[in-house]
mmCIF file of C-alpha atoms in Angstrom:
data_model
loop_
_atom_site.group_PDB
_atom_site.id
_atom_site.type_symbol
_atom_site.label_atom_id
_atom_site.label_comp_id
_atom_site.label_asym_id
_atom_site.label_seq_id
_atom_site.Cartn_x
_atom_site.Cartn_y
_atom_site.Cartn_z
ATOM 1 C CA UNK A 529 116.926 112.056 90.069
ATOM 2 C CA UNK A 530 114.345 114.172 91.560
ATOM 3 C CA UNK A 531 112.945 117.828 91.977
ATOM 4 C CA UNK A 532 111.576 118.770 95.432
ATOM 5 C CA UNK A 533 110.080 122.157 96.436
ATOM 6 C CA UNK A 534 112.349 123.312 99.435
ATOM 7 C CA UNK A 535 111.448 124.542 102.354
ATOM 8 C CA UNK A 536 112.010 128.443 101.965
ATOM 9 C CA UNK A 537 110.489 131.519 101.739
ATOM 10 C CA UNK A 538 109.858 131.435 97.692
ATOM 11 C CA UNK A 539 108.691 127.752 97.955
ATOM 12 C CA UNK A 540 106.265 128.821 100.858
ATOM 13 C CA UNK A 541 104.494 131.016 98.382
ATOM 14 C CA UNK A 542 103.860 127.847 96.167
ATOM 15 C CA UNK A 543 103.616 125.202 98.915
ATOM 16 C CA UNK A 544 99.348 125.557 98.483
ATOM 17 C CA UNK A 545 99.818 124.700 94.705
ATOM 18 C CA UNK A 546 102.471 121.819 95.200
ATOM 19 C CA UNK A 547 101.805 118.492 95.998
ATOM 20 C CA UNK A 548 100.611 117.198 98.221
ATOM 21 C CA UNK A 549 98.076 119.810 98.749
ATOM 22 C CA UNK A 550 96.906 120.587 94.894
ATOM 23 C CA UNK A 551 94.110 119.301 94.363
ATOM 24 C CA UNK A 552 93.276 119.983 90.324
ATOM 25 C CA UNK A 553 90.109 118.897 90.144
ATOM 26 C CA UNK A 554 87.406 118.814 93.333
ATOM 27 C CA UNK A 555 86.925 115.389 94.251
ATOM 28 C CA UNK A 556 84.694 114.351 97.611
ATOM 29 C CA UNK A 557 86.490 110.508 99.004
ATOM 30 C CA UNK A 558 82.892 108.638 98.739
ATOM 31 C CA UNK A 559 81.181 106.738 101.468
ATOM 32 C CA UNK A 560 83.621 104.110 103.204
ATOM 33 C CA UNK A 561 81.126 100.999 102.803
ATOM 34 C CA UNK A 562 81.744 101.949 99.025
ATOM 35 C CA UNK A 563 85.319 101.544 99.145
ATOM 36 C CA UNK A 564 86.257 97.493 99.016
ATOM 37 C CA UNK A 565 88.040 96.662 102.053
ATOM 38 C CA UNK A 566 92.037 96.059 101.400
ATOM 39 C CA UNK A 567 93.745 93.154 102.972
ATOM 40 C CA UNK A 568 97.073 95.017 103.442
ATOM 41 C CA UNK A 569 98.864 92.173 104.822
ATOM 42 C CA UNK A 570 98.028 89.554 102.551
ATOM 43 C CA UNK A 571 98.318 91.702 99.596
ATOM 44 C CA UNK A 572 102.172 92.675 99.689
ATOM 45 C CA UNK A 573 103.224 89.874 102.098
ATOM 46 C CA UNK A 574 103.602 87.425 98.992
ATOM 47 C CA UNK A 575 105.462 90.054 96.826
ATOM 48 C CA UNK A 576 108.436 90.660 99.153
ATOM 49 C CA UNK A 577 111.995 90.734 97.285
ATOM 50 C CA UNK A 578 115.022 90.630 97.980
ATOM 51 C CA UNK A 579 116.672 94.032 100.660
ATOM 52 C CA UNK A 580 119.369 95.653 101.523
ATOM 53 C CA UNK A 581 120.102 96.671 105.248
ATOM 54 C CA UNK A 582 120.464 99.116 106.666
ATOM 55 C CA UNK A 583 124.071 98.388 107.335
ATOM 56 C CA UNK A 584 125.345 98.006 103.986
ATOM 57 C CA UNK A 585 123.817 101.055 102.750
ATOM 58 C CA UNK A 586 126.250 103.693 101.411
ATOM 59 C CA UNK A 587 126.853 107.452 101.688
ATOM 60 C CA UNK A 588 124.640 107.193 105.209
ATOM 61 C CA UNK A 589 125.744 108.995 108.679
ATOM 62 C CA UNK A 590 125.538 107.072 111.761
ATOM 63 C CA UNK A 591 122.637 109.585 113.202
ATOM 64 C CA UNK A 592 120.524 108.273 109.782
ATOM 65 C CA UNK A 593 121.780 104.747 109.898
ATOM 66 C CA UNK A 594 120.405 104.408 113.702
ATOM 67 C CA UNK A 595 117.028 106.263 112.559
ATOM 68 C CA UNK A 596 116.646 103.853 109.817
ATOM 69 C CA UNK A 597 116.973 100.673 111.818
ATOM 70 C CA UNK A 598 114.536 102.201 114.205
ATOM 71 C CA UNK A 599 112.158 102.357 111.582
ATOM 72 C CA UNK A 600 112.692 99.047 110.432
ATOM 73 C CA UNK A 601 112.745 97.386 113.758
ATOM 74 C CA UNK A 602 109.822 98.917 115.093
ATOM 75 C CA UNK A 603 107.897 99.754 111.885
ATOM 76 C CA UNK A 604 105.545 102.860 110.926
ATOM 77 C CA UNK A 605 102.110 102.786 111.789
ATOM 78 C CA UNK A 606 99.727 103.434 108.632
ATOM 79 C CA UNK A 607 96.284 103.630 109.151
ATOM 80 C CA UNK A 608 93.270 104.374 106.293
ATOM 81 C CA UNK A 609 93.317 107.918 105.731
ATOM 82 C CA UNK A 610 89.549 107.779 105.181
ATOM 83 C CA UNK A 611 88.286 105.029 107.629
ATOM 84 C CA UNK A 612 87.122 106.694 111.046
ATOM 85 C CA UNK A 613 85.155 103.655 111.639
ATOM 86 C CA UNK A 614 87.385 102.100 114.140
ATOM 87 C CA UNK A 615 90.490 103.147 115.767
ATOM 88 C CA UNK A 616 92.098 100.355 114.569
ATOM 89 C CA UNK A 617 90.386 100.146 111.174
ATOM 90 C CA UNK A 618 92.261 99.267 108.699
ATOM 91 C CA UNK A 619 95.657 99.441 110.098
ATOM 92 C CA UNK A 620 98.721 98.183 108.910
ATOM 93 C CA UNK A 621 102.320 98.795 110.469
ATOM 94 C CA UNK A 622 105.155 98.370 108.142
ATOM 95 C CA UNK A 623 109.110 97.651 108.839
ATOM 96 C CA UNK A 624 110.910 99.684 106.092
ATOM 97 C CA UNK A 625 113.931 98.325 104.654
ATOM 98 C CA UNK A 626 116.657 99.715 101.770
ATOM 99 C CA UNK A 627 115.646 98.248 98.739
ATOM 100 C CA UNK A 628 118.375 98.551 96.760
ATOM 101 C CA UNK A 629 120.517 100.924 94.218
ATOM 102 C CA UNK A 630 118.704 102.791 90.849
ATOM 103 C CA UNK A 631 120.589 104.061 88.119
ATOM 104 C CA UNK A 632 121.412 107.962 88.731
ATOM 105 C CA UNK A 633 120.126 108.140 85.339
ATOM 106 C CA UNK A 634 117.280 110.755 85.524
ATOM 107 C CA UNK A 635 114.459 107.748 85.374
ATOM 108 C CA UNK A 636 115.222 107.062 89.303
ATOM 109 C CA UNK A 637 111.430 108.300 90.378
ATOM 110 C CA UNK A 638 110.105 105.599 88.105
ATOM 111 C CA UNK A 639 112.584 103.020 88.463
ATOM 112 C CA UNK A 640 112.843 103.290 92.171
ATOM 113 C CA UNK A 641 108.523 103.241 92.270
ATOM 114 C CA UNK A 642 108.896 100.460 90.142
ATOM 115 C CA UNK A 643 110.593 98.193 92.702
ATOM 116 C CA UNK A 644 108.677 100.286 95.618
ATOM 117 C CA UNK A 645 105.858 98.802 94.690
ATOM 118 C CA UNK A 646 107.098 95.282 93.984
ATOM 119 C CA UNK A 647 105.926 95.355 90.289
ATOM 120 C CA UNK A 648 107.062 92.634 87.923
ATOM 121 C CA UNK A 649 104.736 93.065 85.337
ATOM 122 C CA UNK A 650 105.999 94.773 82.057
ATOM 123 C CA UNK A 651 103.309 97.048 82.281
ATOM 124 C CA UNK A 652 105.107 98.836 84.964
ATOM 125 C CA UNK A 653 108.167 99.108 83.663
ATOM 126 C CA UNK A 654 110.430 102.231 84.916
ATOM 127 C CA UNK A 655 109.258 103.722 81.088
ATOM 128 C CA UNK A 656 105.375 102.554 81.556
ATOM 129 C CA UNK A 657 105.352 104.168 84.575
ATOM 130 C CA UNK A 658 106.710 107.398 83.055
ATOM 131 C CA UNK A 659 103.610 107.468 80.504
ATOM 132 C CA UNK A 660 100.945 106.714 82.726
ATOM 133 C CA UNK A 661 102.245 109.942 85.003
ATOM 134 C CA UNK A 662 101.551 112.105 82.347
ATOM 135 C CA UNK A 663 98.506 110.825 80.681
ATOM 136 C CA UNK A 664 97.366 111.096 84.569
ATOM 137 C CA UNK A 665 98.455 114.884 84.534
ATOM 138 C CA UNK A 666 96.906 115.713 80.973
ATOM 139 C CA UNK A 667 93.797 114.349 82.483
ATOM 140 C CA UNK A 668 93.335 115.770 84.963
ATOM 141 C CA UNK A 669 94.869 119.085 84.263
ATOM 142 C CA UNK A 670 92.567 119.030 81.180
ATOM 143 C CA UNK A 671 89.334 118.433 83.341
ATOM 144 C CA UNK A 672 90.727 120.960 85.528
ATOM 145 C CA UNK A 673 88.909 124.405 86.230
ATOM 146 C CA UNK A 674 90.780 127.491 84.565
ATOM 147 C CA UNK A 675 91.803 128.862 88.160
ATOM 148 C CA UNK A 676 93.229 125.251 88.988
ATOM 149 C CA UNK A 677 95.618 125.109 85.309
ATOM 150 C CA UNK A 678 96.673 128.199 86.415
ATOM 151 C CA UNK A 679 97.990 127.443 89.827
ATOM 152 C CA UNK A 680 99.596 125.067 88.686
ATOM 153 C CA UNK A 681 101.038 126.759 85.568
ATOM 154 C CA UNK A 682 102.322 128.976 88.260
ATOM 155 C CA UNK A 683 104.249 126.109 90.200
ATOM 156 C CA UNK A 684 105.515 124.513 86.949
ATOM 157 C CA UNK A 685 107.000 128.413 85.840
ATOM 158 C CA UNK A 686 108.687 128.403 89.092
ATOM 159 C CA UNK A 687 110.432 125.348 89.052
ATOM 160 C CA UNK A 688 111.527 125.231 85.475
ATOM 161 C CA UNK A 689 111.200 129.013 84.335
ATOM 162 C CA UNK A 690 112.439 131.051 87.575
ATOM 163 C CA UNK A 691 112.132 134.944 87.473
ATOM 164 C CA UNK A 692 115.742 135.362 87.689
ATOM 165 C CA UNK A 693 115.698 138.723 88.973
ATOM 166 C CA UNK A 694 114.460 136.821 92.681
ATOM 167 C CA UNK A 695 115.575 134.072 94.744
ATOM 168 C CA UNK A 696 119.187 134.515 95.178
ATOM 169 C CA UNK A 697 118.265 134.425 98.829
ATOM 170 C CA UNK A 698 117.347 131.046 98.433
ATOM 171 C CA UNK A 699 119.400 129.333 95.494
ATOM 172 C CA UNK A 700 123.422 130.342 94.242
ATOM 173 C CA UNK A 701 122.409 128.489 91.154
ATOM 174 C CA UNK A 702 118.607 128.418 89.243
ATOM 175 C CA UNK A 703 117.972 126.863 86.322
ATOM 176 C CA UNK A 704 115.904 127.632 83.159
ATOM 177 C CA UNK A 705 115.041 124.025 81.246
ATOM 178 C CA UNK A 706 114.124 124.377 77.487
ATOM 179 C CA UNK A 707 112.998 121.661 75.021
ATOM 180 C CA UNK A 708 114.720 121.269 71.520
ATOM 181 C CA UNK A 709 112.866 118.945 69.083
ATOM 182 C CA UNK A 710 115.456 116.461 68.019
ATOM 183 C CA UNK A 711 114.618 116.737 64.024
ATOM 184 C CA UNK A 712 116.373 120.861 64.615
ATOM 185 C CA UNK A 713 119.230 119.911 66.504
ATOM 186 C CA UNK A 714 121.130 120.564 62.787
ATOM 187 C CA UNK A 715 119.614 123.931 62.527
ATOM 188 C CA UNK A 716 120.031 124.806 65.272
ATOM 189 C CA UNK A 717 123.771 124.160 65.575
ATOM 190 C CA UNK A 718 123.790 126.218 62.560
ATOM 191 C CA UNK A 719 122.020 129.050 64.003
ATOM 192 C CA UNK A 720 124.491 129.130 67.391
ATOM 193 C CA UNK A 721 127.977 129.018 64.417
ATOM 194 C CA UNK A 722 126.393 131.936 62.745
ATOM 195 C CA UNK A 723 126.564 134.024 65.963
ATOM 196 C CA UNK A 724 129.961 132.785 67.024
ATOM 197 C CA UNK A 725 130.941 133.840 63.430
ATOM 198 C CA UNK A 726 129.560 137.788 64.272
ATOM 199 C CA UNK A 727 132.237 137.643 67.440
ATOM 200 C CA UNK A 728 129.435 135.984 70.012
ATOM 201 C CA UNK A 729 131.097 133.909 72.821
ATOM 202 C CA UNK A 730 130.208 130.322 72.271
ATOM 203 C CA UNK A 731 127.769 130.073 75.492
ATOM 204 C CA UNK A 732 125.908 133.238 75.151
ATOM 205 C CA UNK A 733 125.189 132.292 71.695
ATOM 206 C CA UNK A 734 123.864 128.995 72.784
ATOM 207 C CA UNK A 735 121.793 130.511 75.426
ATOM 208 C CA UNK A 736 120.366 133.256 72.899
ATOM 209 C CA UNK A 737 119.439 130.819 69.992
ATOM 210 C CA UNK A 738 117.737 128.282 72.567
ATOM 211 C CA UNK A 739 115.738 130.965 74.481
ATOM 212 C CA UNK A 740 114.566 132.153 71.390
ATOM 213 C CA UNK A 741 113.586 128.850 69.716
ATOM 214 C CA UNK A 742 113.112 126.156 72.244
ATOM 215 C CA UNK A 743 110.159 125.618 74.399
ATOM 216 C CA UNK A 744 110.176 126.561 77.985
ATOM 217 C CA UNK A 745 109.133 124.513 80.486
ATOM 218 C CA UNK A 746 106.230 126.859 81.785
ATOM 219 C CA UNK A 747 102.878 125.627 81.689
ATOM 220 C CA UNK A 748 100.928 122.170 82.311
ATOM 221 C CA UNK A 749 100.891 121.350 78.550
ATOM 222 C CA UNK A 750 105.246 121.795 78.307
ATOM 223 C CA UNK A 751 105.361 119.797 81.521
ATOM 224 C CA UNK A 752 104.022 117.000 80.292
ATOM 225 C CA UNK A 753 106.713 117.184 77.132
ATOM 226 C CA UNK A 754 109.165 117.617 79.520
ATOM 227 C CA UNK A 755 108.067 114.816 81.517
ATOM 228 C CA UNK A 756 107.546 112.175 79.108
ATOM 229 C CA UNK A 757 111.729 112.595 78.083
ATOM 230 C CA UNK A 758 113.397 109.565 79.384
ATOM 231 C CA UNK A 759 116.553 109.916 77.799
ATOM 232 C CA UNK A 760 115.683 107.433 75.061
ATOM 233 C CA UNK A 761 116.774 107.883 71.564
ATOM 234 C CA UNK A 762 112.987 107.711 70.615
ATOM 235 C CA UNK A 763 112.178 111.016 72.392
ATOM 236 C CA UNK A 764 110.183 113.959 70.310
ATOM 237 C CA UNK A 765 112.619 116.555 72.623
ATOM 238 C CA UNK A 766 116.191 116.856 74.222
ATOM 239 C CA UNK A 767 116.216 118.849 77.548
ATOM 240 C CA UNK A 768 118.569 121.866 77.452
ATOM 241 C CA UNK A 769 119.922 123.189 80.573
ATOM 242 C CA UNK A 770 120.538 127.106 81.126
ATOM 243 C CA UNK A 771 122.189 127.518 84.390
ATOM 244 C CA UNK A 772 122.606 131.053 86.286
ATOM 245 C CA UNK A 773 123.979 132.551 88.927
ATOM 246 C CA UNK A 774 122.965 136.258 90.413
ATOM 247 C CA UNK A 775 125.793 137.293 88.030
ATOM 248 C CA UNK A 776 124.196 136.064 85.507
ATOM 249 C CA UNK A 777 125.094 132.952 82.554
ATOM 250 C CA UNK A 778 126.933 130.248 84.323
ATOM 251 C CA UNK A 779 126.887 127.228 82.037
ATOM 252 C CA UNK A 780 124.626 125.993 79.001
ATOM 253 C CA UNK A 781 124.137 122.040 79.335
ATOM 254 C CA UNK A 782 123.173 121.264 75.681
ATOM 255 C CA UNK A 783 122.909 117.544 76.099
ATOM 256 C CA UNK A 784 123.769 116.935 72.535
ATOM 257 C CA UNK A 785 123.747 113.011 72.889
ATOM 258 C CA UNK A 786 120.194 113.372 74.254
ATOM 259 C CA UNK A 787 120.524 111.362 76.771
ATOM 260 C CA UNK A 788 119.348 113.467 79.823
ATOM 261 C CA UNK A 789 115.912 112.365 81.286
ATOM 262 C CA UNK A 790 113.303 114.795 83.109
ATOM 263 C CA UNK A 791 113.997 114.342 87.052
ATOM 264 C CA UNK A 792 110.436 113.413 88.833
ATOM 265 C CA UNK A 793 109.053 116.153 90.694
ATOM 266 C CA UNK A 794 106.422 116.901 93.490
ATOM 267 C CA UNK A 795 103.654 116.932 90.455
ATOM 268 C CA UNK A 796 104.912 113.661 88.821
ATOM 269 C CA UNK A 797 104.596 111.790 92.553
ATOM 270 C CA UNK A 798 101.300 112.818 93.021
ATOM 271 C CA UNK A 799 99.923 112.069 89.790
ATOM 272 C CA UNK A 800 101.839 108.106 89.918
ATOM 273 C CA UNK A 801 99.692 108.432 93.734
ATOM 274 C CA UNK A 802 96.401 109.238 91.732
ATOM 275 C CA UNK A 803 97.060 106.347 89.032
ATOM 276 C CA UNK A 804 97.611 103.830 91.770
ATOM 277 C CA UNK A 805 95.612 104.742 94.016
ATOM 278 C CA UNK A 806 97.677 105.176 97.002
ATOM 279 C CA UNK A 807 99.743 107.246 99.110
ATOM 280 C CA UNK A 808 103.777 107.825 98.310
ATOM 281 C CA UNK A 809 105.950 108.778 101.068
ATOM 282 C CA UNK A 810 109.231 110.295 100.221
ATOM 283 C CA UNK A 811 111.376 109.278 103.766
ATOM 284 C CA UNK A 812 114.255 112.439 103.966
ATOM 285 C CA UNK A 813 116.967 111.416 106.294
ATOM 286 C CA UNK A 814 118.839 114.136 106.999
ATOM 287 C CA UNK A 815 122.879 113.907 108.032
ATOM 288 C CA UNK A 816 124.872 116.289 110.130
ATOM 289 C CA UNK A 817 124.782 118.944 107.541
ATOM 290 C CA UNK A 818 120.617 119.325 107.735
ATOM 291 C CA UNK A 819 121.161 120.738 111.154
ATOM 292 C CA UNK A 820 118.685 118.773 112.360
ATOM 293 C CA UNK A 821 119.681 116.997 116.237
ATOM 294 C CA UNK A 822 119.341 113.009 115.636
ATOM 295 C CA UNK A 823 115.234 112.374 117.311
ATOM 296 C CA UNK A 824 114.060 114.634 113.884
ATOM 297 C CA UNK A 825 116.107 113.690 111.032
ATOM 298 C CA UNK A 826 114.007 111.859 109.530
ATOM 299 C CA UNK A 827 111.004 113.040 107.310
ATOM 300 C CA UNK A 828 107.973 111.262 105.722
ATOM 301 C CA UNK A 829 106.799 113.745 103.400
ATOM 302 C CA UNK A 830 103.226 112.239 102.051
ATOM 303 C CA UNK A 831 101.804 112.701 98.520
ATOM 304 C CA UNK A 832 97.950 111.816 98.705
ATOM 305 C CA UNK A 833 96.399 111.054 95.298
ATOM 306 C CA UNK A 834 93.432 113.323 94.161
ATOM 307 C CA UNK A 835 91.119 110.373 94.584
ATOM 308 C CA UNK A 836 90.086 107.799 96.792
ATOM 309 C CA UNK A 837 92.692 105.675 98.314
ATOM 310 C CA UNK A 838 92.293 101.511 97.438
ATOM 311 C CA UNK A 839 95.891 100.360 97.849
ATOM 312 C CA UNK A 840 98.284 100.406 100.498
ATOM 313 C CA UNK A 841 101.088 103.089 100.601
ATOM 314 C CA UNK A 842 104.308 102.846 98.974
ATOM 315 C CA UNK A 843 107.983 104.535 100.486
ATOM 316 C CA UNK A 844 110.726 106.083 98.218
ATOM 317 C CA UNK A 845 114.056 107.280 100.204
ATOM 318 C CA UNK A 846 116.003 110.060 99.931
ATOM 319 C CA UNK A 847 119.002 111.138 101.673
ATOM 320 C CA UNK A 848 118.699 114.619 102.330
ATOM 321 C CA UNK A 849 121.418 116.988 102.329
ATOM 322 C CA UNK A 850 122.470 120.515 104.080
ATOM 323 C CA UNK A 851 121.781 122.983 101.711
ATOM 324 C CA UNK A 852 118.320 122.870 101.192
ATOM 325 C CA UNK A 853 115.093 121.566 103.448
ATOM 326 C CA UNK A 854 113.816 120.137 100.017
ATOM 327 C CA UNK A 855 116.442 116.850 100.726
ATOM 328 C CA UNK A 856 118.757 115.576 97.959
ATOM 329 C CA UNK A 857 118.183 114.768 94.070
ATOM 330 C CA UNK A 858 117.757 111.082 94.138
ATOM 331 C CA UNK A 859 115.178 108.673 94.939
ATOM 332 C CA UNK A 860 115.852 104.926 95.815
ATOM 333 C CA UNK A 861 113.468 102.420 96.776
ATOM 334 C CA UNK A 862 112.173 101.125 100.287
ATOM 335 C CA UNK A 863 110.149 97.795 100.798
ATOM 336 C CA UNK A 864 107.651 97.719 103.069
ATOM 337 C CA UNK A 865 107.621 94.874 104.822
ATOM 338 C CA UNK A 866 103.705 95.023 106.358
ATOM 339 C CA UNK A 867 102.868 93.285 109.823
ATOM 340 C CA UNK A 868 99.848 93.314 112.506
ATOM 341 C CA UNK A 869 98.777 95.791 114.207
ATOM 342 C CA UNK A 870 100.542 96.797 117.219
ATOM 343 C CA UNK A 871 99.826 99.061 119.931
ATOM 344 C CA UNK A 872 100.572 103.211 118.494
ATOM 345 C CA UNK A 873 103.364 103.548 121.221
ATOM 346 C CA UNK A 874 105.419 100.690 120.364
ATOM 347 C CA UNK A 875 106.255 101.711 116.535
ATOM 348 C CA UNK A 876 108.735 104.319 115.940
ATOM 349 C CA UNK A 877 106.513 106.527 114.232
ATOM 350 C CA UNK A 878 102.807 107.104 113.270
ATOM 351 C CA UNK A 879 101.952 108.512 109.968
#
């Protein structure tokens, strides 16, 4: 699952801090004859697997299935970010195709970049890739200047530590995620039966034993805890959900088999951009509900890495839903099936 910023009037107030715009340490792209030159073609031509169309893709309206065979027909045209030598330099136009089902299983950022990129090696394992986001984010949010950590402390709070007392305009339901080390799960079940003992409902004595001794999710440093859980017995942390209305405690999701994973966010996508290299489009297609008319339901939001770009782009897909511009809570993969340039007017969209 994923975690997008929406596209409101809170998340406009963090939209400079949240990718793809943050930029946590100040980086120049160097000259262009520095860069080697990429043979995009070549490169991903040989690693093509295996797709899904269009066609046989489920839980898609007929406004996004026509959209998506648009792109795929006529391709997106991708062109070097930082080459202005040429207007052709460097220009690749790629059909995008469905590239299969993930597990709903909170890895699905990983899992779905994992066959996004066409990677077979166990290196880059759905897990692998999990690490490597957040040794990326400790590193650079450790190099970071101390105006920089906190911007982005301040996007991080937002997301995962909302001031409850604003919002409701935006959400019905927020969400507080804390962290309870797996070796106190005992004592802290023991804790929650001592209140219920005094008279305290069950939930509000969950929710006042875990606020008090868990970790929030607040800050760069608790990010990258709650980043690296996977769901995987060998985790230092289980994620513990508080969820709230404007009324106040709705539910407390104490995940006591530990298996709930940390959903990728806007900061996880463009830190896997920064390891690799390369751009990540998330492609929103939007049904009915996104009151959206058919020519614009369809949305490549980009993720630039804070570094120079060496590798081709790589698409994940999202179907985007009604209640919120941010798009839905799942990523799947695309392939990117990469052909010759073609003249800008033929290909259904330029990026």
């Amino acid at each position: 699952m994923g975690k997008l910023l929406c596209d409101s009037p809170v998340a406009d107030n963090f939209q400079a801090s949240s990718s793809p715009s943050v930029s946590w340490r100040e980086t120049t792209p160097p000259p262009l004859d520095t860069i080697e030159a990429v043979d995009l073609v070549d490169q991903t031509a040989s690693c093509i697997t295996e797709v899904t169309t269009w066609d046989t893709v489920l839980g898609l309206e007929e406004q996004q299935r026509r959209n998506l065979q648009r792109l795929h027909a006529k391709g997106v045209l991708w062109k070097h970010p930082e080459d202005e030598s040429s207007p052709h330099g460097r220009s690749v136009v790629f059909r995008l195709s469905h590239g299969g089902e993930v597990s709903a299983d909170g890895n699905c950022l990983f899992t779905a970049s994992q066959k996004a990129m066409m990677a077979t090696a166990r290196e880059n394992d759905a897990r692998e890739l999990r690490k490597r986001t957040v040794m990326r984010f400790l590193q650079d949010f450790g190099s970071a200047k101390a105006e920089e950590r906190g911007m982005i402390n301040d996007v991080i709070k937002h997301l995962y530590a909302p001031d409850l007392r604003n919002g409701w305009g935006v959400h019905v339901v927020q969400e507080v995620k804390l962290l309870a080390k797996k070796e106190e799960r005992v004592s802290l079940d023991s804790a929650i039966e001592e209140l219920i003992h005094l008279g305290m409902q069950r939930e509000i004595a969950a929710e006042s034993v875990y606020k008090e001794r868990c970790l929030q999710v607040d800050d760069g440093l608790s990010w990258a805890k709650y980043m690296s859980i996977s769901g995987s017995p060998d985790d230092e942390y289980d994620i513990v959900t508080l969820q709230y209305t404007e009324e106040g405690l709705l539910s407390v999701d104490e995940n006591r088999n530990g298996h709930a994973a940390a959903f990728g966010d806007d900061i996880a996508i463009e830190c896997l951009a920064t390891e690799f290299k390369r751009e990540i489009y998330v492609v929103q297609a939007h049904g009915s509900d996104g009151m959206v008319d058919e020519d614009n339901c369809v949305f490549f939001l980009p993720h630039r890495p804070r570094s120079q770009i060496c590798e081709p782009p790589f698409f994940l897909f999202m179907k985007g839903t009604g209640w919120c511009g941010g798009g839905a809570d799942h990523y799947e993969p695309l392939i990117a099936h990469p052909s010759s340039f073609v003249s800008s007017e033929k290909v259904a969209m330029v990026l």
